[in-house]
Coordinates of N, CA and C in Angstrom, one line a residue:
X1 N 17.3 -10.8 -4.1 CA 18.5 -9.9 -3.9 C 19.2 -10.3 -2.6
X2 N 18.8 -10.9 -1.7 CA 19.2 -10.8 0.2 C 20.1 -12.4 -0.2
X3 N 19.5 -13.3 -1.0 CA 19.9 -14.6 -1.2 C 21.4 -14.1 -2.1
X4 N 21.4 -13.4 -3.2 CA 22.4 -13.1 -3.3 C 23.6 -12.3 -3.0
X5 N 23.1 -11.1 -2.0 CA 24.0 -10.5 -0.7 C 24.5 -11.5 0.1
X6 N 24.0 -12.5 0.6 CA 24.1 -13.3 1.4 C 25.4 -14.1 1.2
X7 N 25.0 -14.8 -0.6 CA 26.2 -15.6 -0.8 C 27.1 -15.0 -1.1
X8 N 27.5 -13.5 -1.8 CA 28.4 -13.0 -1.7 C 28.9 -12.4 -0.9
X9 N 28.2 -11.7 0.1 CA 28.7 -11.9 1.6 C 30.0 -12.7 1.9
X10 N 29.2 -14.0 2.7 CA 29.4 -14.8 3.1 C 30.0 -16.1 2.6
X11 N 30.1 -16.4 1.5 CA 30.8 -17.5 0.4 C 29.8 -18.7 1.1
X12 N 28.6 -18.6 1.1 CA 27.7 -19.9 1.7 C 26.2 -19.4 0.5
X13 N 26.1 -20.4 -0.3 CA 24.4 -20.1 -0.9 C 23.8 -21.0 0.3
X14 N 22.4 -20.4 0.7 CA 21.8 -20.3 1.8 C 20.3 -20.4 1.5
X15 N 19.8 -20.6 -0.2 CA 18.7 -19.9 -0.7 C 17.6 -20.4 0.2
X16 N 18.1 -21.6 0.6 CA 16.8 -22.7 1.1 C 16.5 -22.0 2.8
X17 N 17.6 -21.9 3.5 CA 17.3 -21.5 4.9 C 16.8 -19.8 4.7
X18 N 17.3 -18.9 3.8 CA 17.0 -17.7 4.0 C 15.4 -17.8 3.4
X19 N 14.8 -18.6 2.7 CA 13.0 -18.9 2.0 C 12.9 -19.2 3.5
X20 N 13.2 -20.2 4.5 CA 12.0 -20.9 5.1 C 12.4 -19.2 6.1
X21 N 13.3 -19.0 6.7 CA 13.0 -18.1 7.8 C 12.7 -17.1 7.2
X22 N 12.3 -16.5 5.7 CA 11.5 -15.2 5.3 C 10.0 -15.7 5.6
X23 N 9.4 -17.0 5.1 CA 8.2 -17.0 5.3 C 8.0 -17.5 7.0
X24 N 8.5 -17.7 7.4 CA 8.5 -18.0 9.1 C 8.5 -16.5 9.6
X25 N 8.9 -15.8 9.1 CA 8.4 -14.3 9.6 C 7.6 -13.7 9.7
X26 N 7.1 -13.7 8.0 CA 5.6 -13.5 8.1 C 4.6 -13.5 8.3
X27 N 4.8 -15.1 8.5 CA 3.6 -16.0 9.5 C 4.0 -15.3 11.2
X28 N 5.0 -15.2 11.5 CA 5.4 -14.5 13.1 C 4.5 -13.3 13.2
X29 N 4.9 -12.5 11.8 CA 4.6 -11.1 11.9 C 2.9 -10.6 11.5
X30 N 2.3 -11.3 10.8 CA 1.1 -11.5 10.6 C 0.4 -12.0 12.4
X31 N 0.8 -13.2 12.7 CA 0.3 -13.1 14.4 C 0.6 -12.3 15.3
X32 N 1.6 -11.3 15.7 CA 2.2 -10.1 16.0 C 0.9 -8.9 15.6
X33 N 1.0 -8.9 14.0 CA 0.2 -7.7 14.1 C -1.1 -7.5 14.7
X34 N -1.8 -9.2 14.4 CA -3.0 -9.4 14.9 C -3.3 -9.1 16.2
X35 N -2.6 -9.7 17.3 CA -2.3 -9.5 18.3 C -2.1 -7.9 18.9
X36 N -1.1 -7.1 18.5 CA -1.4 -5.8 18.7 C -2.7 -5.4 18.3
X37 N -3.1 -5.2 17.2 CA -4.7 -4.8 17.2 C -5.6 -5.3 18.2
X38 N -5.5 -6.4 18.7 CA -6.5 -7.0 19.9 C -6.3 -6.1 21.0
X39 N -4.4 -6.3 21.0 CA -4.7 -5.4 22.6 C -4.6 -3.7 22.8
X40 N -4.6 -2.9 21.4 CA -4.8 -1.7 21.1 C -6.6 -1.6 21.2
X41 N -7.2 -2.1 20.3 CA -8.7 -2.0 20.6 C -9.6 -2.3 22.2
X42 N -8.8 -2.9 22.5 CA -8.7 -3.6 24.3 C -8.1 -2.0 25.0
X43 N -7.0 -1.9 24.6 CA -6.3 -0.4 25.2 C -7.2 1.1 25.2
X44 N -7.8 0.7 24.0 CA -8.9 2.1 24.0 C -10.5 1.7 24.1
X45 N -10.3 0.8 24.7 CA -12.0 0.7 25.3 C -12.6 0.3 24.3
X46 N -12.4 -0.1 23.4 CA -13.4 -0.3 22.2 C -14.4 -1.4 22.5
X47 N -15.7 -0.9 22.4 CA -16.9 -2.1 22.9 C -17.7 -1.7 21.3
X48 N -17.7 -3.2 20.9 CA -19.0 -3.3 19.4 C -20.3 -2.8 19.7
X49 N -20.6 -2.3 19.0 CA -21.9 -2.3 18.5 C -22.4 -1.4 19.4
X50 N -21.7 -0.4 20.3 CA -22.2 0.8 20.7 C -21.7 2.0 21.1
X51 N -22.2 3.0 21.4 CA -21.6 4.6 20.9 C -20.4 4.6 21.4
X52 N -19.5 5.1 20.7 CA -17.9 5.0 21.3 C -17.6 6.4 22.0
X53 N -17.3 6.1 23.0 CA -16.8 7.3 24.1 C -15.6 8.3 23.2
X54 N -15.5 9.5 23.6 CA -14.4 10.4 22.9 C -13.2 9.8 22.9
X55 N -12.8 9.3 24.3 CA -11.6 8.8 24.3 C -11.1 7.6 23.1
X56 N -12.3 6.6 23.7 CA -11.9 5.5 22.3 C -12.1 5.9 21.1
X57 N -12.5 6.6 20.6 CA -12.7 7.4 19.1 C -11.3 8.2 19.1
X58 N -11.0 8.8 20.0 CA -9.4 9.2 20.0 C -8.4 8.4 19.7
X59 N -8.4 7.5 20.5 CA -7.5 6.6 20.7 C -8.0 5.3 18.7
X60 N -8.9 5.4 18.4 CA -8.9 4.3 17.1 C -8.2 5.4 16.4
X61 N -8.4 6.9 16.1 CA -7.7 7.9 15.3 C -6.6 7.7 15.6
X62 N -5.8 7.5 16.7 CA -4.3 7.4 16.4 C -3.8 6.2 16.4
X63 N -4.8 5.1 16.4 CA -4.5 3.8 16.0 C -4.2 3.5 14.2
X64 N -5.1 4.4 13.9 CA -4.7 4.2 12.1 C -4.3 5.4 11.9
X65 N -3.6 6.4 12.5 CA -2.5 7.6 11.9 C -1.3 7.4 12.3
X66 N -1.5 7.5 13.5 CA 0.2 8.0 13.9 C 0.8 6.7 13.8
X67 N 0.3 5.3 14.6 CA 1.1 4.5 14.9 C 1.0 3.6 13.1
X68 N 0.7 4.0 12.4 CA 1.2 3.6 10.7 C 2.2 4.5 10.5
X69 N 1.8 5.1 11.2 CA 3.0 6.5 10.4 C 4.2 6.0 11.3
X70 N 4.5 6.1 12.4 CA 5.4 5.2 12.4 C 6.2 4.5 12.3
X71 N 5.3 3.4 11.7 CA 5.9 1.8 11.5 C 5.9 2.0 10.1
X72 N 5.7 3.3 9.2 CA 6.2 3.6 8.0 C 7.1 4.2 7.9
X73 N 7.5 5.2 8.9 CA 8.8 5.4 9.0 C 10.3 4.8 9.2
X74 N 10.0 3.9 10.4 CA 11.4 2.6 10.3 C 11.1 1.6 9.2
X75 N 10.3 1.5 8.5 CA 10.6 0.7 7.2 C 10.9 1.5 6.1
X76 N 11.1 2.2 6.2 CA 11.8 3.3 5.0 C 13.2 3.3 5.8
X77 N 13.4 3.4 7.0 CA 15.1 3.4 6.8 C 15.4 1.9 6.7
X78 N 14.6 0.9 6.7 CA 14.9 -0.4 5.9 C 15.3 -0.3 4.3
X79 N 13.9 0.6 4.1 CA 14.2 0.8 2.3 C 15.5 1.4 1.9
X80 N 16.3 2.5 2.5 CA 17.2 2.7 2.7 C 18.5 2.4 2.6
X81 N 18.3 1.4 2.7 CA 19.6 0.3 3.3 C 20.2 0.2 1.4
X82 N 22.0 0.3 1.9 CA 22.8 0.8 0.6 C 22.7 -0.4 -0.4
X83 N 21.7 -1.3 -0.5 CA 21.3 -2.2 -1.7 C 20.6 -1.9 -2.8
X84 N 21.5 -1.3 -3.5 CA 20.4 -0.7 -5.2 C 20.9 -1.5 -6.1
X85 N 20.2 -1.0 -7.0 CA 20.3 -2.1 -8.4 C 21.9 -2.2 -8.8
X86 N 22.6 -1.3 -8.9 CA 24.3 -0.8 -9.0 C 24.7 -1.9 -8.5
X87 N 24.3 -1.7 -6.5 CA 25.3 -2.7 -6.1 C 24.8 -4.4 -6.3
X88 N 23.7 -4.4 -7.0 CA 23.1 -6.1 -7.1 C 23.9 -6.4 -7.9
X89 N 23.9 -5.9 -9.3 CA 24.7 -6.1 -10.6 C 25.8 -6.5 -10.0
X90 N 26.9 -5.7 -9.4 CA 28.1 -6.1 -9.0 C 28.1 -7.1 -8.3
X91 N 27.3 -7.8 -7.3 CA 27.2 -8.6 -6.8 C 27.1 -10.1 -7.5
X92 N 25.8 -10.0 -9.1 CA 25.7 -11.0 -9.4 C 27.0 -10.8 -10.4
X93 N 27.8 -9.8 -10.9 CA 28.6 -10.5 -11.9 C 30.1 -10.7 -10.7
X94 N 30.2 -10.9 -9.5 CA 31.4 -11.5 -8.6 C 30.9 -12.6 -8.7
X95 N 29.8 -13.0 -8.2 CA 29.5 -14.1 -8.3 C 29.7 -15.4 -9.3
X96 N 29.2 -14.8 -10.6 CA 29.4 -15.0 -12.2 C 31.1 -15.5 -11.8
X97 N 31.8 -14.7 -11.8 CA 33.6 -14.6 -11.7 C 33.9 -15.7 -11.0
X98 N 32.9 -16.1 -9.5 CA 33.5 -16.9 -8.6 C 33.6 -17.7 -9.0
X99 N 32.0 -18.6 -10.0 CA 31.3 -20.2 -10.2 C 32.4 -20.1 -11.5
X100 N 33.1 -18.9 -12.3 CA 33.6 -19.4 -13.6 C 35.1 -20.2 -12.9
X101 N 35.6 -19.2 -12.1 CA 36.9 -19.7 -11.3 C 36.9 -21.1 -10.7
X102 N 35.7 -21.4 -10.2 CA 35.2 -22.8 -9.4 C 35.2 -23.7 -10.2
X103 N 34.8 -23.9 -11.5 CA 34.3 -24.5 -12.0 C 35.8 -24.7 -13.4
X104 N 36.4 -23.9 -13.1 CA 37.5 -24.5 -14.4 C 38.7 -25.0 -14.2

């Protein structure tokens, strides 16, 4: 859908650069998340393999509530965003209209 906003956007098909920098993200954002978890469990004292102080037991509870709930909330105003199936359709039949125009 983004490959096709993109070229009707922009009058540029892009399919190849918009694939490698989606999965170039992922791979970014997968080491990112990893990373926070290291220095959040670092942040709340967390030591393996023995009794966890109140605080760090506090602090893992709002490690997997609030701060998900969060980062579920700005990705819902991602989900948001005025791209629905309505405006896809329109997009692939301009498109359709462009390559028939291009092409004859």
């Amino acid at each position: 859908m983004s490959v096709d906003y993109s070229e009707w956007k922009f009058g540029i098909n892009n399919a190849g650069f918009l694939g490698s920098i989606s999965n170039f993200t992922q791979i970014l954002s997968t080491a990112i998340g990893n990373g926070i978890i290291g220095w959040l469990l670092n942040y709340v004292k967390y030591e393996p393999n023995v009794t966890q102080t109140n605080s760090t037991l506090t602090g893992l509870k709002l490690t997997i509530s609030i701060i998900p709930a969060i980062i579920f909330a700005l990705g819902l105003v991602i989900h948001l965003w005025d791209l629905d199936q309505n405006k896809h359709k329109k997009i692939i039949s301009d498109l359709q209209i462009y390559y028939e125009k291009k092409n004859s």
